[in-house]
């Protein structure tokens, strides 16, 4: 076949195009970098709250000469810049989807007992899976939801007027969480007893079995048992899954919010008291109050008209014992507050802040009814807020650390206050988040 010859004019044009592309492509690349840098500096576009991680994001640090000289000012800028980058959560979500499409990562959907057992790493010295309180009583059932309209919106499934958060399991993050708890128990060996309470979310408790069996979401019971199995014998697990299932036909979780109710938290408290072998204060000792209608995170994320027409009710149980609570804000300001605060006049979306002064880096609580008593440190996220008012009954002093905001070391704090107990309280959605567990790990000193 005769080779085709191009004219000199054609060859010259091709060479010109190649040279032009060599100039244009780097310019486009640099232009995109400059545009990205410009967008990243637009303060109004930077988020202040993470819906996925349920926490406030880092704020731009205040300037001082001491922070300038010790380097903390620039470290604060670095944290603020990465934590609040515009469209951060959208990019993280897109990256996770790409990773899953490519087959990377160890997140397991539709997790079952066999999958959990087959994925337990051989390294380390895992403890035994805790046994739950046994009972011959049969689990109650909840109304069948098959006939209700089902909508899938982002990471939330809406069934009629109730929302549920999909659960996923990440083995490497679960191992990291267990490692943090084990490290705490090792460091405090002979000084404090360490407890770990994993809290299931509503999808495994109050969703009807007829719908739940077809939902592609992880088996939280199996995930919890795996995490507990990775904890050393120095850690006391508080397995509350069965206790909540035994009350699943009661108002133990909100419909429009991802949290449990004060009643659900009380049943978890009862289980903790059994395992710790202390007397639990009975619920009839509390005065039950309603703080009005409540529309939580599921409504905010979905704007469900069914939820809006039939909101939750924020019910609280007022402690019969006198307490002194002080919380420290991120700016260091210390404020006196209430263990349970009447939020009747609060916006309808903020009623859950009634418990334990909501989410703050550091909170101290003293039970004024006890002249003497034990001290505990609680490492938590927002699920613990509704539980803490009951725990205060069994202690003289309670120190609460929200690891999403606290910047000091909680192991050293436990040593400084001579803590008798350290209690980790985290829901199953929190312990799948690598960024949250990394944050917890960074202050496990």
PDB file of C-alpha atoms in Angstrom, residues 60-327:
ATOM      1  CA  UNK A  60     -10.419  30.705  62.038  1.00  0.00           C
ATOM      2  CA  UNK A  61      -8.018  31.039  65.001  1.00  0.00           C
ATOM      3  CA  UNK A  62      -7.756  34.206  67.038  1.00  0.00           C
ATOM      4  CA  UNK A  63      -4.399  35.927  66.711  1.00  0.00           C
ATOM      5  CA  UNK A  64      -2.064  36.365  69.645  1.00  0.00           C
ATOM      6  CA  UNK A  65       1.702  36.772  69.856  1.00  0.00           C
ATOM      7  CA  UNK A  66       2.030  33.638  71.990  1.00  0.00           C
ATOM      8  CA  UNK A  67       0.157  31.536  69.407  1.00  0.00           C
ATOM      9  CA  UNK A  68       2.280  33.103  66.659  1.00  0.00           C
ATOM     10  CA  UNK A  69       5.574  32.213  68.340  1.00  0.00           C
ATOM     11  CA  UNK A  70       4.599  28.675  69.418  1.00  0.00           C
ATOM     12  CA  UNK A  71       3.218  27.856  65.961  1.00  0.00           C
ATOM     13  CA  UNK A  72      -0.351  27.122  67.103  1.00  0.00           C
ATOM     14  CA  UNK A  73      -1.735  30.085  65.117  1.00  0.00           C
ATOM     15  CA  UNK A  74      -0.552  28.675  61.796  1.00  0.00           C
ATOM     16  CA  UNK A  75      -1.586  25.144  62.774  1.00  0.00           C
ATOM     17  CA  UNK A  76      -5.035  26.561  63.515  1.00  0.00           C
ATOM     18  CA  UNK A  77      -5.168  28.189  60.074  1.00  0.00           C
ATOM     19  CA  UNK A  78      -4.166  24.898  58.482  1.00  0.00           C
ATOM     20  CA  UNK A  79      -6.923  23.040  60.367  1.00  0.00           C
ATOM     21  CA  UNK A  80      -9.503  25.720  59.512  1.00  0.00           C
ATOM     22  CA  UNK A  81      -8.518  25.728  55.841  1.00  0.00           C
ATOM     23  CA  UNK A  82      -8.802  21.930  55.416  1.00  0.00           C
ATOM     24  CA  UNK A  83     -11.840  21.513  57.689  1.00  0.00           C
ATOM     25  CA  UNK A  84     -13.979  24.192  56.011  1.00  0.00           C
ATOM     26  CA  UNK A  85     -12.932  23.935  52.355  1.00  0.00           C
ATOM     27  CA  UNK A  86     -15.902  24.899  50.130  1.00  0.00           C
ATOM     28  CA  UNK A  87     -17.965  21.882  49.005  1.00  0.00           C
ATOM     29  CA  UNK A  88     -15.842  19.661  51.298  1.00  0.00           C
ATOM     30  CA  UNK A  89     -18.597  17.147  52.079  1.00  0.00           C
ATOM     31  CA  UNK A  90     -19.713  16.908  48.448  1.00  0.00           C
ATOM     32  CA  UNK A  91     -16.136  16.134  47.401  1.00  0.00           C
ATOM     33  CA  UNK A  92     -15.693  13.585  50.220  1.00  0.00           C
ATOM     34  CA  UNK A  93     -18.952  11.915  49.231  1.00  0.00           C
ATOM     35  CA  UNK A  94     -17.942  11.846  45.550  1.00  0.00           C
ATOM     36  CA  UNK A  95     -14.557  10.382  46.453  1.00  0.00           C
ATOM     37  CA  UNK A  96     -16.172   7.624  48.533  1.00  0.00           C
ATOM     38  CA  UNK A  97     -18.468   6.715  45.615  1.00  0.00           C
ATOM     39  CA  UNK A  98     -15.495   6.568  43.239  1.00  0.00           C
ATOM     40  CA  UNK A  99     -13.561   4.395  45.679  1.00  0.00           C
ATOM     41  CA  UNK A 100     -16.505   2.021  45.965  1.00  0.00           C
ATOM     42  CA  UNK A 101     -16.879   1.857  42.160  1.00  0.00           C
ATOM     43  CA  UNK A 102     -13.200   1.055  41.815  1.00  0.00           C
ATOM     44  CA  UNK A 103     -13.495  -1.674  44.461  1.00  0.00           C
ATOM     45  CA  UNK A 104     -11.256  -0.050  47.064  1.00  0.00           C
ATOM     46  CA  UNK A 105     -11.941   0.308  50.785  1.00  0.00           C
ATOM     47  CA  UNK A 106     -13.353  -2.195  53.260  1.00  0.00           C
ATOM     48  CA  UNK A 107     -16.817  -0.785  53.870  1.00  0.00           C
ATOM     49  CA  UNK A 108     -19.329  -3.613  54.052  1.00  0.00           C
ATOM     50  CA  UNK A 109     -22.983  -3.118  53.200  1.00  0.00           C
ATOM     51  CA  UNK A 110     -25.651  -5.548  54.314  1.00  0.00           C
ATOM     52  CA  UNK A 111     -23.225  -6.883  56.942  1.00  0.00           C
ATOM     53  CA  UNK A 112     -24.169 -10.168  58.599  1.00  0.00           C
ATOM     54  CA  UNK A 113     -22.692 -12.296  61.374  1.00  0.00           C
ATOM     55  CA  UNK A 114     -20.751 -14.498  58.976  1.00  0.00           C
ATOM     56  CA  UNK A 115     -19.191 -11.489  57.273  1.00  0.00           C
ATOM     57  CA  UNK A 116     -18.151 -10.045  60.627  1.00  0.00           C
ATOM     58  CA  UNK A 117     -16.593 -13.270  61.849  1.00  0.00           C
ATOM     59  CA  UNK A 118     -14.727 -13.787  58.575  1.00  0.00           C
ATOM     60  CA  UNK A 119     -13.260 -10.258  58.764  1.00  0.00           C
ATOM     61  CA  UNK A 120     -11.842 -10.335  62.283  1.00  0.00           C
ATOM     62  CA  UNK A 121      -8.079  -9.719  61.842  1.00  0.00           C
ATOM     63  CA  UNK A 122      -5.731 -12.207  63.456  1.00  0.00           C
ATOM     64  CA  UNK A 123      -3.496  -9.544  64.992  1.00  0.00           C
ATOM     65  CA  UNK A 124      -3.892  -8.353  68.574  1.00  0.00           C
ATOM     66  CA  UNK A 125      -5.521 -10.038  71.502  1.00  0.00           C
ATOM     67  CA  UNK A 126      -9.283  -9.581  71.104  1.00  0.00           C
ATOM     68  CA  UNK A 127     -11.503  -9.963  74.110  1.00  0.00           C
ATOM     69  CA  UNK A 128     -14.690 -11.963  74.314  1.00  0.00           C
ATOM     70  CA  UNK A 129     -17.936 -10.693  72.857  1.00  0.00           C
ATOM     71  CA  UNK A 130     -19.999  -9.466  75.842  1.00  0.00           C
ATOM     72  CA  UNK A 131     -23.122 -11.264  76.848  1.00  0.00           C
ATOM     73  CA  UNK A 132     -26.309  -9.287  77.262  1.00  0.00           C
ATOM     74  CA  UNK A 133     -28.815  -9.562  80.062  1.00  0.00           C
ATOM     75  CA  UNK A 134     -30.788 -12.711  79.358  1.00  0.00           C
ATOM     76  CA  UNK A 135     -34.542 -12.801  79.546  1.00  0.00           C
ATOM     77  CA  UNK A 136     -37.283 -15.216  78.511  1.00  0.00           C
ATOM     78  CA  UNK A 137     -39.472 -12.304  77.472  1.00  0.00           C
ATOM     79  CA  UNK A 138     -40.182 -12.149  73.768  1.00  0.00           C
ATOM     80  CA  UNK A 139     -39.243  -9.011  71.853  1.00  0.00           C
ATOM     81  CA  UNK A 140     -42.233  -6.791  71.107  1.00  0.00           C
ATOM     82  CA  UNK A 141     -43.187  -6.037  67.530  1.00  0.00           C
ATOM     83  CA  UNK A 142     -43.781  -2.645  65.956  1.00  0.00           C
ATOM     84  CA  UNK A 143     -46.517  -1.766  63.453  1.00  0.00           C
ATOM     85  CA  UNK A 144     -45.889  -3.054  59.936  1.00  0.00           C
ATOM     86  CA  UNK A 145     -44.689  -0.216  57.664  1.00  0.00           C
ATOM     87  CA  UNK A 146     -45.010  -2.037  54.331  1.00  0.00           C
ATOM     88  CA  UNK A 147     -48.075  -0.055  53.294  1.00  0.00           C
ATOM     89  CA  UNK A 148     -46.436   3.319  53.892  1.00  0.00           C
ATOM     90  CA  UNK A 149     -44.764   5.459  51.261  1.00  0.00           C
ATOM     91  CA  UNK A 150     -41.004   4.871  51.197  1.00  0.00           C
ATOM     92  CA  UNK A 151     -38.588   7.544  49.969  1.00  0.00           C
ATOM     93  CA  UNK A 152     -34.809   7.262  49.766  1.00  0.00           C
ATOM     94  CA  UNK A 153     -33.137  10.642  50.162  1.00  0.00           C
ATOM     95  CA  UNK A 154     -29.352  10.839  50.435  1.00  0.00           C
ATOM     96  CA  UNK A 155     -28.361   8.706  53.456  1.00  0.00           C
ATOM     97  CA  UNK A 156     -31.885   8.760  54.915  1.00  0.00           C
ATOM     98  CA  UNK A 157     -34.836   6.499  54.161  1.00  0.00           C
ATOM     99  CA  UNK A 158     -38.215   8.045  54.959  1.00  0.00           C
ATOM    100  CA  UNK A 159     -41.103   5.687  55.688  1.00  0.00           C
ATOM    101  CA  UNK A 160     -44.336   7.613  56.080  1.00  0.00           C
ATOM    102  CA  UNK A 161     -43.597  10.150  58.803  1.00  0.00           C
ATOM    103  CA  UNK A 162     -40.418   8.534  60.179  1.00  0.00           C
ATOM    104  CA  UNK A 163     -36.806   8.860  59.062  1.00  0.00           C
ATOM    105  CA  UNK A 164     -34.000   6.326  59.423  1.00  0.00           C
ATOM    106  CA  UNK A 165     -30.292   6.694  58.701  1.00  0.00           C
ATOM    107  CA  UNK A 166     -28.618   4.026  56.571  1.00  0.00           C
ATOM    108  CA  UNK A 167     -25.836   2.218  58.413  1.00  0.00           C
ATOM    109  CA  UNK A 168     -22.519   1.183  56.893  1.00  0.00           C
ATOM    110  CA  UNK A 169     -19.615  -0.645  58.476  1.00  0.00           C
ATOM    111  CA  UNK A 170     -15.941   0.143  58.007  1.00  0.00           C
ATOM    112  CA  UNK A 171     -13.695  -2.526  59.474  1.00  0.00           C
ATOM    113  CA  UNK A 172     -10.488  -0.459  59.566  1.00  0.00           C
ATOM    114  CA  UNK A 173     -12.257   2.414  61.360  1.00  0.00           C
ATOM    115  CA  UNK A 174     -13.903  -0.045  63.766  1.00  0.00           C
ATOM    116  CA  UNK A 175     -10.468  -1.465  64.584  1.00  0.00           C
ATOM    117  CA  UNK A 176      -9.107   2.045  65.107  1.00  0.00           C
ATOM    118  CA  UNK A 177     -11.936   2.881  67.526  1.00  0.00           C
ATOM    119  CA  UNK A 178     -11.308  -0.316  69.508  1.00  0.00           C
ATOM    120  CA  UNK A 179      -7.607   0.538  69.557  1.00  0.00           C
ATOM    121  CA  UNK A 180      -8.284   3.970  71.104  1.00  0.00           C
ATOM    122  CA  UNK A 181     -10.415   2.401  73.847  1.00  0.00           C
ATOM    123  CA  UNK A 182      -7.794  -0.305  74.456  1.00  0.00           C
ATOM    124  CA  UNK A 183      -5.027   2.292  74.651  1.00  0.00           C
ATOM    125  CA  UNK A 184      -7.032   4.252  77.240  1.00  0.00           C
ATOM    126  CA  UNK A 185      -7.555   1.134  79.367  1.00  0.00           C
ATOM    127  CA  UNK A 186      -3.853   0.266  79.165  1.00  0.00           C
ATOM    128  CA  UNK A 187      -2.706   3.765  80.129  1.00  0.00           C
ATOM    129  CA  UNK A 188      -5.170   3.904  83.043  1.00  0.00           C
ATOM    130  CA  UNK A 189      -4.548   0.338  84.230  1.00  0.00           C
ATOM    131  CA  UNK A 190      -4.779   0.240  88.021  1.00  0.00           C
ATOM    132  CA  UNK A 191      -6.203   3.763  88.107  1.00  0.00           C
ATOM    133  CA  UNK A 192      -9.596   3.778  86.366  1.00  0.00           C
ATOM    134  CA  UNK A 193     -12.039   1.270  84.921  1.00  0.00           C
ATOM    135  CA  UNK A 194     -12.884   1.776  81.248  1.00  0.00           C
ATOM    136  CA  UNK A 195     -16.362   1.128  79.801  1.00  0.00           C
ATOM    137  CA  UNK A 196     -17.481   1.253  76.183  1.00  0.00           C
ATOM    138  CA  UNK A 197     -21.127   1.717  75.175  1.00  0.00           C
ATOM    139  CA  UNK A 198     -22.016   1.465  71.486  1.00  0.00           C
ATOM    140  CA  UNK A 199     -25.466   2.840  70.691  1.00  0.00           C
ATOM    141  CA  UNK A 200     -27.481   1.398  67.779  1.00  0.00           C
ATOM    142  CA  UNK A 201     -29.411   3.828  65.619  1.00  0.00           C
ATOM    143  CA  UNK A 202     -33.156   3.640  65.080  1.00  0.00           C
ATOM    144  CA  UNK A 203     -33.058   1.678  61.821  1.00  0.00           C
ATOM    145  CA  UNK A 204     -32.189  -1.506  63.739  1.00  0.00           C
ATOM    146  CA  UNK A 205     -34.572  -0.867  66.640  1.00  0.00           C
ATOM    147  CA  UNK A 206     -37.832   0.815  65.661  1.00  0.00           C
ATOM    148  CA  UNK A 207     -38.112   0.065  61.924  1.00  0.00           C
ATOM    149  CA  UNK A 208     -40.600  -2.750  61.309  1.00  0.00           C
ATOM    150  CA  UNK A 209     -39.013  -6.126  60.571  1.00  0.00           C
ATOM    151  CA  UNK A 210     -41.032  -6.481  57.366  1.00  0.00           C
ATOM    152  CA  UNK A 211     -39.297  -3.413  55.887  1.00  0.00           C
ATOM    153  CA  UNK A 212     -35.918  -3.801  57.585  1.00  0.00           C
ATOM    154  CA  UNK A 213     -35.182  -7.194  56.012  1.00  0.00           C
ATOM    155  CA  UNK A 214     -35.148  -5.666  52.522  1.00  0.00           C
ATOM    156  CA  UNK A 215     -33.179  -2.518  53.372  1.00  0.00           C
ATOM    157  CA  UNK A 216     -29.557  -2.647  52.148  1.00  0.00           C
ATOM    158  CA  UNK A 217     -27.960  -1.500  55.391  1.00  0.00           C
ATOM    159  CA  UNK A 218     -25.500  -3.122  57.795  1.00  0.00           C
ATOM    160  CA  UNK A 219     -26.467  -5.389  60.687  1.00  0.00           C
ATOM    161  CA  UNK A 220     -25.593  -3.160  63.643  1.00  0.00           C
ATOM    162  CA  UNK A 221     -25.768  -5.986  66.163  1.00  0.00           C
ATOM    163  CA  UNK A 222     -23.120  -7.889  64.231  1.00  0.00           C
ATOM    164  CA  UNK A 223     -21.017  -4.744  63.847  1.00  0.00           C
ATOM    165  CA  UNK A 224     -21.208  -4.010  67.573  1.00  0.00           C
ATOM    166  CA  UNK A 225     -20.217  -7.569  68.453  1.00  0.00           C
ATOM    167  CA  UNK A 226     -17.224  -7.296  66.127  1.00  0.00           C
ATOM    168  CA  UNK A 227     -16.024  -4.053  67.728  1.00  0.00           C
ATOM    169  CA  UNK A 228     -16.485  -5.453  71.239  1.00  0.00           C
ATOM    170  CA  UNK A 229     -14.532  -8.560  70.238  1.00  0.00           C
ATOM    171  CA  UNK A 230     -11.566  -6.342  69.318  1.00  0.00           C
ATOM    172  CA  UNK A 231     -11.443  -4.767  72.768  1.00  0.00           C
ATOM    173  CA  UNK A 232      -9.074  -6.091  75.402  1.00  0.00           C
ATOM    174  CA  UNK A 233     -10.162  -7.770  78.612  1.00  0.00           C
ATOM    175  CA  UNK A 234      -9.348  -4.507  80.420  1.00  0.00           C
ATOM    176  CA  UNK A 235     -12.386  -2.856  78.791  1.00  0.00           C
ATOM    177  CA  UNK A 236     -15.909  -3.507  80.075  1.00  0.00           C
ATOM    178  CA  UNK A 237     -18.396  -3.474  77.165  1.00  0.00           C
ATOM    179  CA  UNK A 238     -21.925  -2.217  77.801  1.00  0.00           C
ATOM    180  CA  UNK A 239     -24.059  -4.040  75.239  1.00  0.00           C
ATOM    181  CA  UNK A 240     -27.422  -2.249  75.119  1.00  0.00           C
ATOM    182  CA  UNK A 241     -28.751  -3.617  71.815  1.00  0.00           C
ATOM    183  CA  UNK A 242     -31.076  -6.220  73.374  1.00  0.00           C
ATOM    184  CA  UNK A 243     -32.294  -3.805  76.062  1.00  0.00           C
ATOM    185  CA  UNK A 244     -33.439  -1.331  73.410  1.00  0.00           C
ATOM    186  CA  UNK A 245     -35.020  -4.049  71.267  1.00  0.00           C
ATOM    187  CA  UNK A 246     -37.065  -5.128  74.292  1.00  0.00           C
ATOM    188  CA  UNK A 247     -38.578  -1.609  74.373  1.00  0.00           C
ATOM    189  CA  UNK A 248     -38.771  -1.008  70.605  1.00  0.00           C
ATOM    190  CA  UNK A 249     -42.536  -0.506  70.700  1.00  0.00           C
ATOM    191  CA  UNK A 250     -42.080   2.500  73.007  1.00  0.00           C
ATOM    192  CA  UNK A 251     -40.996   6.063  72.212  1.00  0.00           C
ATOM    193  CA  UNK A 252     -37.263   5.290  72.420  1.00  0.00           C
ATOM    194  CA  UNK A 253     -36.109   7.095  69.231  1.00  0.00           C
ATOM    195  CA  UNK A 254     -37.318  10.239  67.529  1.00  0.00           C
ATOM    196  CA  UNK A 255     -38.986   9.909  64.124  1.00  0.00           C
ATOM    197  CA  UNK A 256     -37.709  13.209  62.713  1.00  0.00           C
ATOM    198  CA  UNK A 257     -34.231  13.135  64.266  1.00  0.00           C
ATOM    199  CA  UNK A 258     -31.305  10.678  64.410  1.00  0.00           C
ATOM    200  CA  UNK A 259     -31.048  10.729  68.233  1.00  0.00           C
ATOM    201  CA  UNK A 260     -32.734   8.537  70.799  1.00  0.00           C
ATOM    202  CA  UNK A 261     -35.237  10.005  73.239  1.00  0.00           C
ATOM    203  CA  UNK A 262     -34.727  10.522  76.960  1.00  0.00           C
ATOM    204  CA  UNK A 263     -36.700   7.295  77.499  1.00  0.00           C
ATOM    205  CA  UNK A 264     -34.428   5.306  75.181  1.00  0.00           C
ATOM    206  CA  UNK A 265     -31.392   6.726  76.973  1.00  0.00           C
ATOM    207  CA  UNK A 266     -32.848   5.654  80.322  1.00  0.00           C
ATOM    208  CA  UNK A 267     -33.058   2.002  79.240  1.00  0.00           C
ATOM    209  CA  UNK A 268     -29.386   2.196  78.260  1.00  0.00           C
ATOM    210  CA  UNK A 269     -28.614   3.670  81.690  1.00  0.00           C
ATOM    211  CA  UNK A 270     -30.379   0.745  83.374  1.00  0.00           C
ATOM    212  CA  UNK A 271     -28.185  -1.687  81.443  1.00  0.00           C
ATOM    213  CA  UNK A 272     -25.044   0.238  82.426  1.00  0.00           C
ATOM    214  CA  UNK A 273     -26.069   0.103  86.093  1.00  0.00           C
ATOM    215  CA  UNK A 274     -26.554  -3.683  85.859  1.00  0.00           C
ATOM    216  CA  UNK A 275     -23.125  -4.219  84.318  1.00  0.00           C
ATOM    217  CA  UNK A 276     -21.417  -1.872  86.769  1.00  0.00           C
ATOM    218  CA  UNK A 277     -23.439  -3.464  89.586  1.00  0.00           C
ATOM    219  CA  UNK A 278     -24.699  -0.212  91.060  1.00  0.00           C
ATOM    220  CA  UNK A 279     -28.189   0.876  91.974  1.00  0.00           C
ATOM    221  CA  UNK A 280     -30.061   2.604  89.154  1.00  0.00           C
ATOM    222  CA  UNK A 281     -32.393   5.418  90.079  1.00  0.00           C
ATOM    223  CA  UNK A 282     -35.908   4.501  88.973  1.00  0.00           C
ATOM    224  CA  UNK A 283     -37.689   6.582  86.368  1.00  0.00           C
ATOM    225  CA  UNK A 284     -40.647   7.293  88.654  1.00  0.00           C
ATOM    226  CA  UNK A 285     -38.352   9.482  90.768  1.00  0.00           C
ATOM    227  CA  UNK A 286     -38.147  11.984  87.888  1.00  0.00           C
ATOM    228  CA  UNK A 287     -40.691  14.595  86.875  1.00  0.00           C
ATOM    229  CA  UNK A 288     -41.600  14.106  83.226  1.00  0.00           C
ATOM    230  CA  UNK A 289     -41.968  17.314  81.206  1.00  0.00           C
ATOM    231  CA  UNK A 290     -42.787  18.110  77.599  1.00  0.00           C
ATOM    232  CA  UNK A 291     -40.862  20.895  75.890  1.00  0.00           C
ATOM    233  CA  UNK A 292     -43.106  20.982  72.839  1.00  0.00           C
ATOM    234  CA  UNK A 293     -42.862  20.000  69.191  1.00  0.00           C
ATOM    235  CA  UNK A 294     -39.496  18.974  67.733  1.00  0.00           C
ATOM    236  CA  UNK A 295     -38.334  18.579  64.132  1.00  0.00           C
ATOM    237  CA  UNK A 296     -34.803  17.209  63.979  1.00  0.00           C
ATOM    238  CA  UNK A 297     -32.067  16.301  61.516  1.00  0.00           C
ATOM    239  CA  UNK A 298     -34.118  13.881  59.396  1.00  0.00           C
ATOM    240  CA  UNK A 299     -36.629  16.624  58.705  1.00  0.00           C
ATOM    241  CA  UNK A 300     -33.858  19.160  58.038  1.00  0.00           C
ATOM    242  CA  UNK A 301     -32.183  16.782  55.556  1.00  0.00           C
ATOM    243  CA  UNK A 302     -35.354  15.706  53.737  1.00  0.00           C
ATOM    244  CA  UNK A 303     -37.892  18.514  54.230  1.00  0.00           C
ATOM    245  CA  UNK A 304     -40.536  15.783  54.555  1.00  0.00           C
ATOM    246  CA  UNK A 305     -44.054  17.192  54.541  1.00  0.00           C
ATOM    247  CA  UNK A 306     -45.296  14.144  56.478  1.00  0.00           C
ATOM    248  CA  UNK A 307     -42.820  14.857  59.291  1.00  0.00           C
ATOM    249  CA  UNK A 308     -43.734  18.526  59.332  1.00  0.00           C
ATOM    250  CA  UNK A 309     -47.415  17.659  59.769  1.00  0.00           C
ATOM    251  CA  UNK A 310     -46.656  15.260  62.627  1.00  0.00           C
ATOM    252  CA  UNK A 311     -43.508  16.427  64.498  1.00  0.00           C
ATOM    253  CA  UNK A 312     -41.871  14.710  67.449  1.00  0.00           C
ATOM    254  CA  UNK A 313     -42.369  15.821  71.048  1.00  0.00           C
ATOM    255  CA  UNK A 314     -39.296  16.606  73.135  1.00  0.00           C
ATOM    256  CA  UNK A 315     -39.892  14.924  76.489  1.00  0.00           C
ATOM    257  CA  UNK A 316     -37.452  15.225  79.370  1.00  0.00           C
ATOM    258  CA  UNK A 317     -37.127  13.748  82.834  1.00  0.00           C
ATOM    259  CA  UNK A 318     -36.116  16.364  85.383  1.00  0.00           C
ATOM    260  CA  UNK A 319     -33.494  15.040  87.842  1.00  0.00           C
ATOM    261  CA  UNK A 320     -34.639  14.922  91.489  1.00  0.00           C
ATOM    262  CA  UNK A 321     -31.107  15.707  92.681  1.00  0.00           C
ATOM    263  CA  UNK A 322     -29.401  19.095  92.756  1.00  0.00           C
ATOM    264  CA  UNK A 323     -26.445  19.553  90.445  1.00  0.00           C
ATOM    265  CA  UNK A 324     -23.929  22.172  89.395  1.00  0.00           C
ATOM    266  CA  UNK A 325     -23.016  22.222  85.700  1.00  0.00           C
ATOM    267  CA  UNK A 326     -20.461  24.374  83.940  1.00  0.00           C
ATOM    268  CA  UNK A 327     -19.510  24.106  80.294  1.00  0.00           C
TER     269      UNK A 327
END
